[in-house]
XYZ file of C-alpha atoms in Angstrom:
728
model
C -34.979 -13.916 24.184
C -31.846 -12.898 22.317
C -32.901 -9.166 22.356
C -33.669 -8.987 26.081
C -30.175 -10.233 26.713
C -28.976 -7.653 24.308
C -30.687 -4.852 25.863
C -29.588 -5.940 29.494
C -26.078 -5.866 28.319
C -26.462 -2.472 26.838
C -27.911 -1.156 29.888
C -25.071 -2.314 32.083
C -22.475 -0.958 29.805
C -24.144 2.316 29.620
C -24.083 2.723 33.384
C -20.039 2.049 32.901
C -19.691 4.599 30.026
C -21.852 7.260 31.261
C -19.524 8.862 33.693
C -16.907 9.003 30.796
C -19.204 11.343 28.933
C -19.481 14.061 31.682
C -15.814 13.427 33.228
C -14.203 16.456 31.835
C -16.398 18.808 33.579
C -15.477 17.288 37.089
C -12.182 18.334 38.868
C -10.069 21.313 38.377
C -7.954 21.573 35.122
C -4.669 19.579 34.984
C -1.410 21.227 35.856
C 0.477 21.920 32.408
C 3.738 21.295 34.156
C 3.048 17.753 34.883
C 4.304 15.310 32.240
C 2.859 12.019 33.605
C -0.719 11.312 32.662
C -3.515 10.712 35.097
C -4.620 7.517 34.269
C -2.890 5.624 36.902
C -4.912 7.635 39.392
C -8.119 6.642 37.815
C -8.013 3.000 37.055
C -5.624 0.213 36.514
C -3.627 1.526 33.396
C -0.098 2.697 34.533
C 1.233 5.969 33.578
C 4.700 4.977 31.942
C 5.782 3.029 28.927
C 9.115 2.114 27.712
C 8.315 -0.295 25.012
C 7.100 2.249 22.325
C 10.210 4.538 22.443
C 12.832 2.680 24.672
C 12.794 5.271 27.059
C 10.323 6.254 29.937
C 7.487 8.235 28.449
C 3.872 9.084 29.728
C 1.188 7.120 27.924
C -0.582 10.315 27.188
C 2.486 11.622 25.248
C 3.216 8.387 23.273
C 1.787 8.459 19.870
C 1.589 4.698 19.470
C -1.496 3.045 21.091
C -0.083 1.194 24.052
C -1.539 -0.628 26.958
C 0.291 -0.815 30.249
C -0.799 -2.994 33.504
C 1.232 -2.826 36.634
C 2.003 -5.124 39.760
C -1.007 -3.865 41.480
C -3.476 -4.780 38.910
C -1.580 -8.370 38.833
C -1.907 -8.924 42.448
C -5.882 -8.016 42.473
C -6.639 -9.873 39.517
C -4.595 -12.981 40.264
C -4.449 -14.088 36.590
C -3.066 -17.549 35.112
C -0.750 -15.310 32.903
C -0.554 -12.060 31.220
C -3.272 -13.063 28.717
C -5.887 -12.886 31.362
C -4.944 -9.262 32.130
C -5.804 -7.816 28.715
C -9.233 -9.770 27.814
C -11.043 -7.033 28.966
C -9.069 -4.129 27.163
C -9.457 -3.002 23.519
C -7.535 -4.276 20.610
C -6.440 -7.613 22.521
C -7.812 -11.240 22.304
C -6.685 -14.480 23.430
C -5.893 -17.818 21.894
C -5.395 -20.971 23.588
C -6.781 -22.689 26.790
C -5.447 -23.460 30.307
C -3.061 -21.647 32.546
C -0.003 -22.588 30.578
C -1.156 -22.469 26.854
C -2.732 -18.882 26.499
C -1.300 -16.334 24.123
C -2.238 -12.874 23.021
C -3.787 -11.910 19.847
C -3.156 -8.042 18.929
C -5.515 -6.438 16.626
C -6.491 -9.925 15.012
C -2.678 -10.818 14.477
C -1.256 -13.666 16.510
C 1.605 -16.215 16.586
C 4.841 -15.117 15.009
C 3.285 -11.773 13.811
C 3.473 -10.768 17.718
C 6.840 -10.195 19.206
C 7.104 -11.378 22.800
C 9.882 -9.872 25.091
C 11.098 -10.200 28.632
C 12.484 -6.834 29.744
C 12.929 -5.707 26.214
C 14.590 -9.118 24.998
C 13.133 -11.248 22.416
C 11.584 -14.558 23.481
C 10.333 -15.583 19.887
C 12.181 -18.206 18.296
C 12.132 -19.302 14.825
C 11.243 -22.848 15.175
C 7.667 -22.206 16.458
C 4.738 -22.566 14.046
C 3.545 -19.293 12.614
C 0.211 -19.495 14.460
C 1.340 -20.611 17.871
C 3.960 -17.928 18.867
C 6.020 -18.015 22.015
C 4.658 -18.954 25.610
C 4.081 -15.666 28.003
C 4.353 -18.423 30.780
C 8.105 -18.510 30.188
C 8.008 -15.353 32.501
C 6.556 -16.132 35.849
C 3.504 -13.593 36.115
C 4.285 -13.291 39.946
C 7.648 -11.945 39.083
C 6.285 -9.386 36.748
C 6.305 -5.618 37.455
C 4.394 -4.641 34.562
C 3.210 -5.523 30.935
C 3.239 -3.408 28.168
C 1.563 -3.772 24.614
C 2.309 -1.828 21.633
C -0.764 -2.325 19.259
C 0.576 -2.038 15.744
C 3.846 -2.697 14.201
C 7.193 -1.840 15.958
C 9.883 -3.307 13.678
C 11.984 -0.123 13.503
C 13.018 -0.758 17.073
C 12.665 -4.455 17.415
C 12.990 -6.019 13.994
C 11.359 -9.153 12.763
C 7.978 -10.453 14.130
C 6.808 -7.139 15.293
C 4.286 -6.849 12.384
C 0.921 -6.898 14.585
C 2.336 -5.833 17.887
C 4.808 -6.058 20.889
C 4.207 -7.530 24.190
C 6.702 -6.783 26.805
C 6.967 -8.437 30.179
C 8.965 -6.395 32.513
C 10.175 -8.095 35.676
C 10.433 -6.697 39.273
C 14.086 -5.124 39.526
C 16.606 -5.477 42.290
C 16.198 -2.896 45.142
C 17.869 0.250 43.724
C 20.739 2.221 45.035
C 18.291 4.513 47.043
C 16.962 1.802 48.918
C 19.799 1.551 51.396
C 20.588 -1.867 52.826
C 17.522 -4.228 53.305
C 16.164 -7.554 53.190
C 12.238 -8.400 52.417
C 10.369 -11.400 51.219
C 6.870 -12.306 50.199
C 5.100 -15.532 49.751
C 1.696 -16.205 47.994
C -0.703 -18.893 47.290
C -3.730 -19.117 44.520
C -6.263 -21.876 44.295
C -8.841 -21.987 41.602
C -11.668 -24.473 41.706
C -12.336 -24.758 38.096
C -8.940 -27.035 37.650
C -8.307 -27.777 41.311
C -5.089 -25.453 40.745
C -2.678 -25.092 43.592
C 0.061 -22.455 42.970
C 2.873 -21.417 45.372
C 5.267 -18.597 44.700
C 7.946 -16.740 46.563
C 10.202 -13.856 46.401
C 13.208 -12.689 48.392
C 15.131 -9.660 47.636
C 17.696 -7.202 49.303
C 20.595 -4.935 48.920
C 23.925 -4.597 50.513
C 25.981 -1.775 49.546
C 26.401 -1.713 45.696
C 25.071 -5.166 45.380
C 21.235 -5.694 44.785
C 19.850 -9.125 44.535
C 16.209 -10.810 44.135
C 15.376 -14.657 43.975
C 11.830 -15.937 42.882
C 10.224 -19.153 42.041
C 6.778 -20.584 41.474
C 5.263 -24.092 41.644
C 1.902 -24.902 39.807
C -0.128 -28.040 39.519
C -3.423 -27.778 37.858
C -5.883 -30.484 36.505
C -7.881 -30.592 33.250
C -10.931 -28.049 33.698
C -14.447 -28.632 32.691
C -16.735 -26.403 30.698
C -20.323 -25.836 31.591
C -23.427 -27.298 30.050
C -25.131 -24.931 27.498
C -25.293 -23.849 23.738
C -22.832 -22.017 21.718
C -23.921 -21.375 18.219
C -25.109 -24.640 16.676
C -23.227 -26.747 19.431
C -25.127 -28.040 22.580
C -23.372 -29.547 25.454
C -26.018 -31.476 27.639
C -24.021 -31.531 30.596
C -20.768 -30.351 32.118
C -17.867 -31.765 29.923
C -14.187 -32.177 30.743
C -11.828 -30.240 28.395
C -8.925 -32.532 28.250
C -5.302 -31.723 28.179
C -5.856 -28.205 29.850
C -3.997 -28.962 33.018
C -0.349 -28.466 33.663
C 2.624 -29.061 36.189
C 5.174 -26.148 35.638
C 7.501 -24.372 37.764
C 9.961 -21.459 37.280
C 12.868 -19.904 39.123
C 14.748 -16.932 38.576
C 17.775 -14.976 40.237
C 18.916 -11.393 39.559
C 22.056 -9.687 40.674
C 23.130 -6.019 40.056
C 26.196 -3.967 40.985
C 26.289 -0.344 40.966
C 29.583 1.269 39.669
C 28.330 4.582 40.617
C 25.399 6.704 40.611
C 24.984 6.361 36.949
C 26.173 2.886 35.789
C 25.076 -0.604 36.609
C 25.597 -4.081 35.524
C 22.911 -6.700 35.930
C 22.494 -10.411 35.573
C 19.445 -12.340 35.421
C 19.199 -16.084 35.238
C 15.780 -18.138 34.796
C 14.537 -21.584 34.205
C 11.134 -22.604 33.346
C 9.947 -26.300 33.279
C 6.452 -27.596 32.220
C 5.078 -31.209 31.939
C 1.763 -32.176 29.939
C 0.798 -28.666 28.798
C -1.775 -29.216 26.066
C -4.011 -27.538 23.653
C -7.086 -28.845 25.069
C -9.926 -30.947 23.562
C -13.450 -31.920 24.176
C -14.158 -35.930 23.454
C -16.322 -36.146 20.382
C -18.945 -38.305 22.493
C -19.309 -35.025 24.723
C -19.789 -32.883 21.462
C -22.484 -35.313 20.257
C -20.374 -36.473 17.305
C -19.128 -39.966 18.240
C -17.946 -40.690 14.700
C -15.632 -37.405 14.993
C -11.994 -37.370 14.914
C -10.079 -36.904 18.251
C -7.094 -34.541 17.952
C -4.847 -34.259 20.896
C -2.001 -31.677 20.758
C 0.365 -31.924 23.902
C 3.799 -30.690 25.077
C 4.732 -33.763 27.388
C 7.995 -31.669 28.354
C 9.380 -28.326 27.984
C 12.493 -26.801 29.493
C 13.727 -23.086 28.934
C 16.943 -21.835 30.360
C 17.996 -18.136 29.872
C 20.624 -15.859 30.836
C 20.685 -12.153 30.123
C 23.264 -9.602 31.196
C 22.806 -5.844 30.755
C 25.075 -2.785 31.128
C 23.438 0.563 31.350
C 25.331 3.881 31.983
C 23.411 7.258 32.002
C 24.099 11.029 32.276
C 26.985 10.527 30.047
C 26.947 13.765 28.292
C 28.979 12.363 25.539
C 28.661 14.116 21.956
C 26.988 11.016 20.697
C 25.184 9.650 23.470
C 23.719 10.674 27.100
C 22.774 7.016 27.805
C 24.019 3.682 26.631
C 23.117 -0.058 27.143
C 24.534 -3.313 26.281
C 22.570 -6.478 26.577
C 23.469 -9.948 25.771
C 21.696 -13.232 26.251
C 21.691 -16.802 25.529
C 19.122 -19.547 26.060
C 18.188 -22.991 25.443
C 14.584 -24.124 24.761
C 14.121 -28.177 24.913
C 10.641 -29.334 24.160
C 8.862 -32.520 22.845
C 5.570 -32.005 20.978
C 3.014 -35.023 20.328
C 0.165 -34.874 17.872
C -2.083 -38.067 18.544
C -5.017 -38.321 15.960
C -7.816 -41.067 16.015
C -10.026 -41.167 12.956
C -13.254 -43.473 12.826
C -13.368 -45.358 9.493
C -16.355 -47.360 10.320
C -18.175 -49.218 12.878
C -15.197 -51.091 14.004
C -12.181 -49.613 12.008
C -9.948 -46.940 13.194
C -7.084 -45.040 11.897
C -4.721 -43.847 14.702
C -1.571 -41.528 14.030
C 0.706 -40.650 16.430
C 3.554 -37.879 15.692
C 6.233 -36.787 17.924
C 8.758 -33.951 17.515
C 11.708 -33.251 19.584
C 13.386 -30.080 19.315
C 16.373 -28.234 20.899
C 16.719 -24.529 20.035
C 19.798 -22.708 21.189
C 19.503 -18.910 21.026
C 21.686 -15.951 21.545
C 21.753 -12.412 20.835
C 23.265 -8.736 21.455
C 21.896 -5.483 21.399
C 23.663 -1.949 21.538
C 21.811 0.986 22.044
C 22.447 4.669 22.624
C 19.991 7.716 23.293
C 21.116 11.195 22.787
C 19.158 14.378 23.676
C 20.037 17.381 21.890
C 18.659 20.896 20.922
C 15.409 21.657 22.300
C 14.533 18.427 23.625
C 14.969 16.469 20.613
C 15.824 12.672 21.321
C 17.792 10.277 18.909
C 17.614 6.499 19.689
C 19.998 4.251 17.614
C 22.008 1.143 17.819
C 22.476 -2.564 16.407
C 20.980 -5.828 17.331
C 21.732 -9.422 16.355
C 20.434 -12.975 17.174
C 21.121 -16.503 16.165
C 18.695 -19.392 16.638
C 20.312 -23.042 16.035
C 17.448 -25.804 15.790
C 18.028 -29.632 16.249
C 14.957 -31.788 15.466
C 14.155 -35.331 15.219
C 10.720 -36.626 14.273
C 8.804 -40.085 14.562
C 5.382 -41.157 13.333
C 3.459 -44.217 13.546
C 0.214 -44.711 11.785
C -2.080 -47.689 12.263
C -5.251 -48.814 10.743
C -7.331 -51.442 12.525
C -10.869 -53.137 11.525
C -9.849 -54.449 8.075
C -8.154 -57.812 9.002
C -4.515 -57.765 10.517
C -3.549 -54.173 11.678
C -1.757 -52.061 8.891
C 1.282 -50.266 10.411
C 3.440 -47.499 9.018
C 6.339 -46.149 10.642
C 8.488 -43.197 9.786
C 11.722 -41.572 11.493
C 12.183 -39.004 8.772
C 12.357 -35.541 10.278
C 9.836 -33.169 8.561
C 11.820 -30.338 9.174
C 15.854 -30.585 8.917
C 18.257 -29.050 11.527
C 18.585 -25.535 10.673
C 19.825 -22.036 11.495
C 18.467 -18.764 11.446
C 20.606 -15.461 11.867
C 19.446 -11.970 11.839
C 21.435 -8.577 12.289
C 20.179 -5.084 11.991
C 20.721 -1.326 12.396
C 18.044 1.018 13.585
C 17.649 4.869 14.487
C 14.673 6.704 15.671
C 14.451 10.384 16.553
C 11.676 12.635 18.146
C 11.863 16.080 17.019
C 10.256 18.806 19.053
C 9.268 21.137 16.306
C 7.173 23.389 18.482
C 6.127 23.313 22.160
C 2.925 21.468 20.735
C 4.104 19.490 17.993
C 6.485 16.537 17.826
C 7.592 14.624 14.777
C 9.026 11.116 15.061
C 10.915 9.391 12.458
C 12.598 5.897 12.357
C 14.317 3.404 9.971
C 15.896 0.137 10.140
C 17.868 -2.113 7.723
C 17.639 -6.001 8.530
C 19.675 -8.697 7.013
C 18.223 -12.323 7.785
C 19.633 -15.728 6.749
C 18.008 -19.203 7.139
C 19.859 -22.368 6.103
C 19.576 -26.271 6.611
C 22.074 -28.353 8.313
C 23.307 -31.900 8.094
C 20.418 -33.981 9.687
C 20.001 -37.538 10.749
C 17.393 -39.335 8.725
C 17.949 -36.892 5.686
C 21.351 -37.949 4.568
C 22.129 -37.130 1.085
C 19.456 -34.330 1.077
C 20.699 -31.089 -0.547
C 21.246 -28.376 1.934
C 19.621 -25.085 1.103
C 19.702 -21.314 2.359
C 17.963 -18.026 1.860
C 18.723 -14.458 2.674
C 16.385 -11.440 3.035
C 17.367 -7.993 3.262
C 14.605 -5.483 4.380
C 14.263 -1.804 5.036
C 11.440 -0.423 7.179
C 10.479 2.909 8.510
C 7.958 4.917 10.654
C 6.638 8.286 11.025
C 4.783 9.779 13.850
C 3.128 13.099 14.782
C 1.800 14.150 18.134
C -0.027 17.801 18.596
C -1.210 18.901 21.669
C -4.282 20.846 21.129
C -4.344 21.636 24.825
C -3.009 20.232 28.109
C -5.710 17.648 28.022
C -6.018 16.772 24.181
C -3.305 15.088 22.309
C -3.841 14.213 18.512
C -1.563 11.598 17.161
C -0.968 9.732 13.892
C 1.370 6.868 12.728
C 2.475 5.498 9.593
C 4.794 2.643 9.729
C 6.108 -0.316 7.705
C 7.087 -3.475 9.474
C 8.049 -6.886 8.481
C 8.265 -10.527 9.509
C 10.681 -13.081 7.874
C 9.486 -16.623 7.169
C 10.416 -19.143 9.980
C 12.155 -22.389 9.821
C 8.713 -24.382 9.765
C 7.281 -22.365 6.937
C 10.310 -22.536 4.725
C 11.717 -26.041 5.326
C 8.735 -28.274 6.455
C 8.472 -31.154 3.909
C 6.525 -34.130 4.634
C 2.839 -35.451 5.421
C 1.055 -32.977 7.758
C 0.724 -34.355 11.329
C -3.096 -34.817 11.097
C -2.674 -36.813 7.891
C -4.768 -34.158 5.890
C -2.022 -33.621 3.125
C 1.505 -33.282 2.178
C 3.282 -29.991 2.871
C 6.156 -29.107 0.470
C 8.966 -27.027 1.407
C 9.146 -23.468 0.311
C 12.644 -22.164 1.266
C 12.504 -19.082 -0.981
C 9.354 -17.190 0.749
C 9.501 -13.488 0.828
C 9.211 -11.566 4.146
C 5.752 -10.182 4.805
C 5.835 -6.583 5.166
C 3.036 -4.429 6.325
C 1.839 -0.740 6.002
C 0.182 0.452 9.042
C -1.785 3.650 9.523
C -3.191 4.827 12.905
C -4.875 8.143 13.596
C -6.136 8.877 17.232
C -6.766 11.215 20.024
C -5.913 10.976 23.755
C -7.667 13.026 26.439
C -7.034 13.654 30.152
C -7.795 15.445 33.053
C -7.015 14.795 36.731
C -9.933 12.366 36.939
C -10.235 11.461 33.530
C -8.333 9.445 30.629
C -9.533 8.306 27.275
C -8.294 7.429 23.829
C -9.626 6.717 20.361
C -7.897 5.146 17.442
C -8.809 3.917 13.891
C -6.312 1.833 12.012
C -5.523 -0.104 8.841
C -2.883 -2.700 8.765
C -2.232 -4.003 5.202
C 0.262 -6.941 4.969
C 1.936 -7.590 1.684
C 3.484 -10.954 0.671
C 1.518 -12.356 3.545
C 2.350 -16.081 4.013
C -0.521 -18.624 3.626
C -0.819 -22.151 2.970
C -2.175 -23.158 -0.439
C -2.649 -26.325 -2.608
C -0.405 -26.840 -5.556
C -2.840 -28.937 -7.558
C -0.606 -32.055 -7.318
C -0.023 -35.225 -5.361
C 2.569 -36.362 -3.163
C 1.936 -40.294 -3.081
C -1.619 -40.595 -1.838
C -1.609 -36.941 -0.440
C -2.668 -33.610 -1.846
C 0.166 -31.304 -1.950
C 0.289 -27.845 -0.305
C 3.100 -25.290 0.262
C 3.345 -21.913 1.821
C 3.201 -19.022 -0.635
C 3.169 -15.385 -0.496
C -0.011 -13.739 -1.179
C -0.396 -9.882 -2.064
C -2.631 -8.405 0.513
C -4.083 -9.476 3.837
C -5.953 -6.327 5.401
C -7.069 -5.745 8.946
C -8.709 -2.349 9.849
C -10.721 -1.369 13.146
C -11.483 1.195 15.818
C -10.311 1.058 19.436
C -12.091 3.212 22.261
C -10.960 3.214 25.878
C -12.130 5.670 28.746
C -11.324 5.780 32.497
C -12.871 7.836 35.224
C -12.307 8.665 38.933
C -15.780 8.793 40.278
C -14.763 9.936 43.654
C -15.048 8.199 47.193
C -12.814 5.374 45.873
C -14.936 4.382 42.936
C -13.473 3.995 39.314
C -14.984 2.997 36.006
C -13.510 1.874 32.814
C -15.204 1.084 29.459
C -13.787 -0.061 26.088
C -14.882 -0.929 22.484
C -13.174 -2.766 19.514
C -14.611 -3.115 15.855
C -12.377 -5.389 13.681
C -12.770 -6.533 10.118
C -10.008 -8.441 7.976
C -9.889 -10.359 4.767
C -7.460 -11.616 1.895
C -7.870 -8.634 -0.285
C -7.000 -10.428 -3.585
C -9.138 -13.369 -2.824
C -11.803 -11.411 -1.192
C -12.165 -14.069 1.622
C -12.124 -13.457 5.361
C -8.904 -14.339 7.337
C -9.891 -13.288 10.777
C -9.192 -14.915 14.067
C -11.158 -12.701 16.162
C -14.740 -11.658 17.004
C -15.931 -8.699 14.926
C -16.355 -6.492 17.912
C -15.659 -6.533 21.645
C -17.066 -4.206 24.311
C -16.919 -4.112 28.044
C -16.137 -2.400 31.179
C -15.215 -2.498 34.896
C -16.778 -0.753 37.942
C -14.166 -0.793 40.853
C -13.929 0.480 44.306
C -10.745 0.834 46.491
C -11.196 1.858 50.016
C -8.871 5.321 50.304
C -6.626 3.769 53.039
C -6.212 0.853 50.774
C -7.418 -1.957 52.985
C -10.406 -3.086 50.920
C -11.189 -3.434 47.239
C -13.856 -4.854 45.031
C -14.655 -4.799 41.198
C -17.255 -6.253 38.784
C -16.270 -6.877 35.079
C -18.251 -7.455 32.022
C -17.090 -8.355 28.519
C -19.211 -9.000 25.402
C -17.871 -10.139 22.154
C -20.056 -9.765 18.936
C -20.811 -12.358 16.509
C -18.923 -12.640 13.371
C -20.319 -14.024 10.008
C -17.555 -13.090 7.647
C -15.232 -15.888 8.852
C -14.303 -19.321 7.546
C -14.557 -21.940 10.513
C -14.417 -25.021 8.112
C -16.410 -27.934 9.363
C -16.786 -26.529 12.909
C -19.575 -27.934 15.134
C -20.546 -24.398 16.130
C -21.752 -23.456 12.910
C -20.889 -21.172 10.111
C -20.270 -18.138 12.134
C -19.032 -17.002 15.677
C -21.897 -16.509 18.019
C -21.827 -13.678 20.451
C -21.350 -13.978 24.243
C -21.054 -12.074 27.357
C -19.254 -13.048 30.409
C -19.099 -11.736 33.922
C -16.448 -11.581 36.673
C -16.463 -10.334 40.302
C -13.451 -9.798 42.473
C -12.570 -8.461 45.977
C -9.924 -8.460 48.624
C -8.838 -7.296 52.068
C -5.351 -6.256 53.506
C -5.255 -7.264 57.042
C -3.700 -5.406 59.879
C 0.101 -5.570 60.105
C 1.546 -8.115 62.545
C 5.022 -7.794 63.724
C 6.150 -6.134 60.411
C 4.245 -8.420 58.044
C 1.130 -7.854 56.026
C -1.378 -10.291 54.790
C -3.822 -9.713 51.787
C -6.679 -12.224 51.050
C -8.373 -12.207 47.614
C -11.389 -13.914 46.151
C -12.862 -13.776 42.730
C -15.705 -15.673 40.819
C -14.972 -16.100 37.281
C -17.717 -16.747 34.398
C -20.483 -15.811 37.097
C -23.349 -17.016 34.929
C -21.696 -20.214 34.107
C -21.790 -19.446 30.473
C -20.574 -21.881 27.760
C -18.244 -19.891 25.327
C -14.859 -20.154 23.517
C -12.569 -17.442 22.522
C -12.521 -16.780 18.858
C -9.503 -18.823 17.826
C -10.642 -21.748 19.718
C -13.894 -22.388 18.061
C -13.145 -24.143 14.878
C -11.289 -26.756 16.976
C -13.648 -26.315 19.847
C -12.054 -25.430 23.157
C -14.243 -23.644 25.663
C -13.376 -21.789 28.638
C -14.004 -23.207 32.160
C -17.226 -23.041 33.987
C -18.047 -20.871 36.883
C -15.098 -20.933 39.216
C -13.858 -19.572 42.525
C -10.316 -18.163 42.862
C -8.725 -17.529 46.256
C -5.540 -15.891 47.010
C -3.085 -15.285 49.989
C -0.116 -12.890 50.054
C 2.010 -12.333 52.914
C 4.793 -9.869 52.677
C 7.464 -9.395 55.406
């Protein structure tokens, strides 16, 4: 039976890939004078990226592996968040469940090893756990113009945390100076049956003279969803089961103003607010999992509020000796959140240990970035500048542990913070140049010097404890080469060194772990993680075809891992974060897109990954060993109708440590199918209405993404998604 399903999948994928193999023979040769690549014409990948080089550049001309999706794709796919846009593209996976808690994994790296940006400004903060990373949901998906992912390190331009990749959410700008005086608005509604989700969003924008403005907002109310009955590895759900704490009530508001000083200089200001209640990590009750004696672990953010303000001044066409374009960006923000961990462990037929831990954190962040770009000689480009950010963290903790079933309840309470109030400061200088050595060959060189300091501050509940600090100085660099074999073939190579400094939790956490499995000892003198990444690839294009192939190896030195100390602190085994010599991830990524004509397009992709701790020779992966899939889409030439079918297959992985997971000792394979369609109705009195519908998880398959399996959190059952969008 397994073989039959596998052959069926291969057959479907072959239909998607077959046109890629013959695409180069179809259509006339490309115009060599056109610099933009043709992928935007063929499918859903946009042509331009700014994240990889800090200036607009065609994806085909960029040596870095980059994925770019635009507002058209966002409207058609109606995702919960940006994580849903990339499930069916190479090199990217998802961790977390529900509409609010999804985060991206890039080439097997996640959490603080992925740098999350909004309009090029960092959203990461130093108080997050290493594995969790910052929420893409802080940026309203409905206000996003495009999303860019750089697969691989980018520390030269962005500093710490960009060790595995960069995710940049670029919001819709205010109307430009060429728009003239105008006013327009849109309103949208999204419903999904899996979680009875209702989402309403709206946007107004306009321009009057030199002033442009835009205001947007969204409100979302989603219930906990259910997973379907079925089998996943060794685990069987006999009936549909609720995945608790996967709902959320969240809302966001943003306002932008811009002022043009002239045709080449502008000042912009963006204010945003995000608020979420009861956003959880999700769990299935032990009874539904067939393990009534198992522990219940509930991880929940009861509240989270984030306020940010960003101001940017940009000037271009300067023709200065040192710069043709300059930008100055300053930002400040506050992230207040409450984190609860509630654990229940049966100790016998009538005995129970319950542990409730709550952390309240207030993060104040601010930063500044000064950047200049100079074009000289035969089109050589120099990008250089400096950046700085500061995080100040204020924390309080409370825990209550109760044991019942052995006579009178035994209660232990603590108000001692596990992480003291602390600060984290980073400043760096960077420069990156692209040298056009011949009409066909471009050489890129870059370097950054960074100084980071972390320190503890006076903390209520830790009076008398000695304060500590640590400073890291790091230098990283990169080199890339791009050789145009022809107008349609570009060979690329990238070698880069990146880094990630240990965050406040990794350095200063000191206390029993929340789930009660041990005692974590502070490790303030952790060295930064550094990586050496090598990419070799080729990009192909014609007027109806785009494809790319990359092989890579990313070796992280001084990787930060938790390890036993061999001692005890009270009744607990002690653990601490340590630097290990080598963590290695390597793989291959393939992507192809074809315009088949008559409105039909197809996309196919393949990813193969492996990872391990080289010194200990044990696996460290958080992803499946392989991913493949594709999409067949049709758009009516006049743009009124669209439809698509999507398939994704994740291959099983055996070289992975899942602990005592109920699914067994390895990750089982799965295949999931989605279909979508939509129609744009005729214009009525200057307004247009677009209706969309989708069926997700068409075959009602029980499955979980890789990092959601050891603590089993499956994806939703088959569900319908309906959208309405009105523009006027």
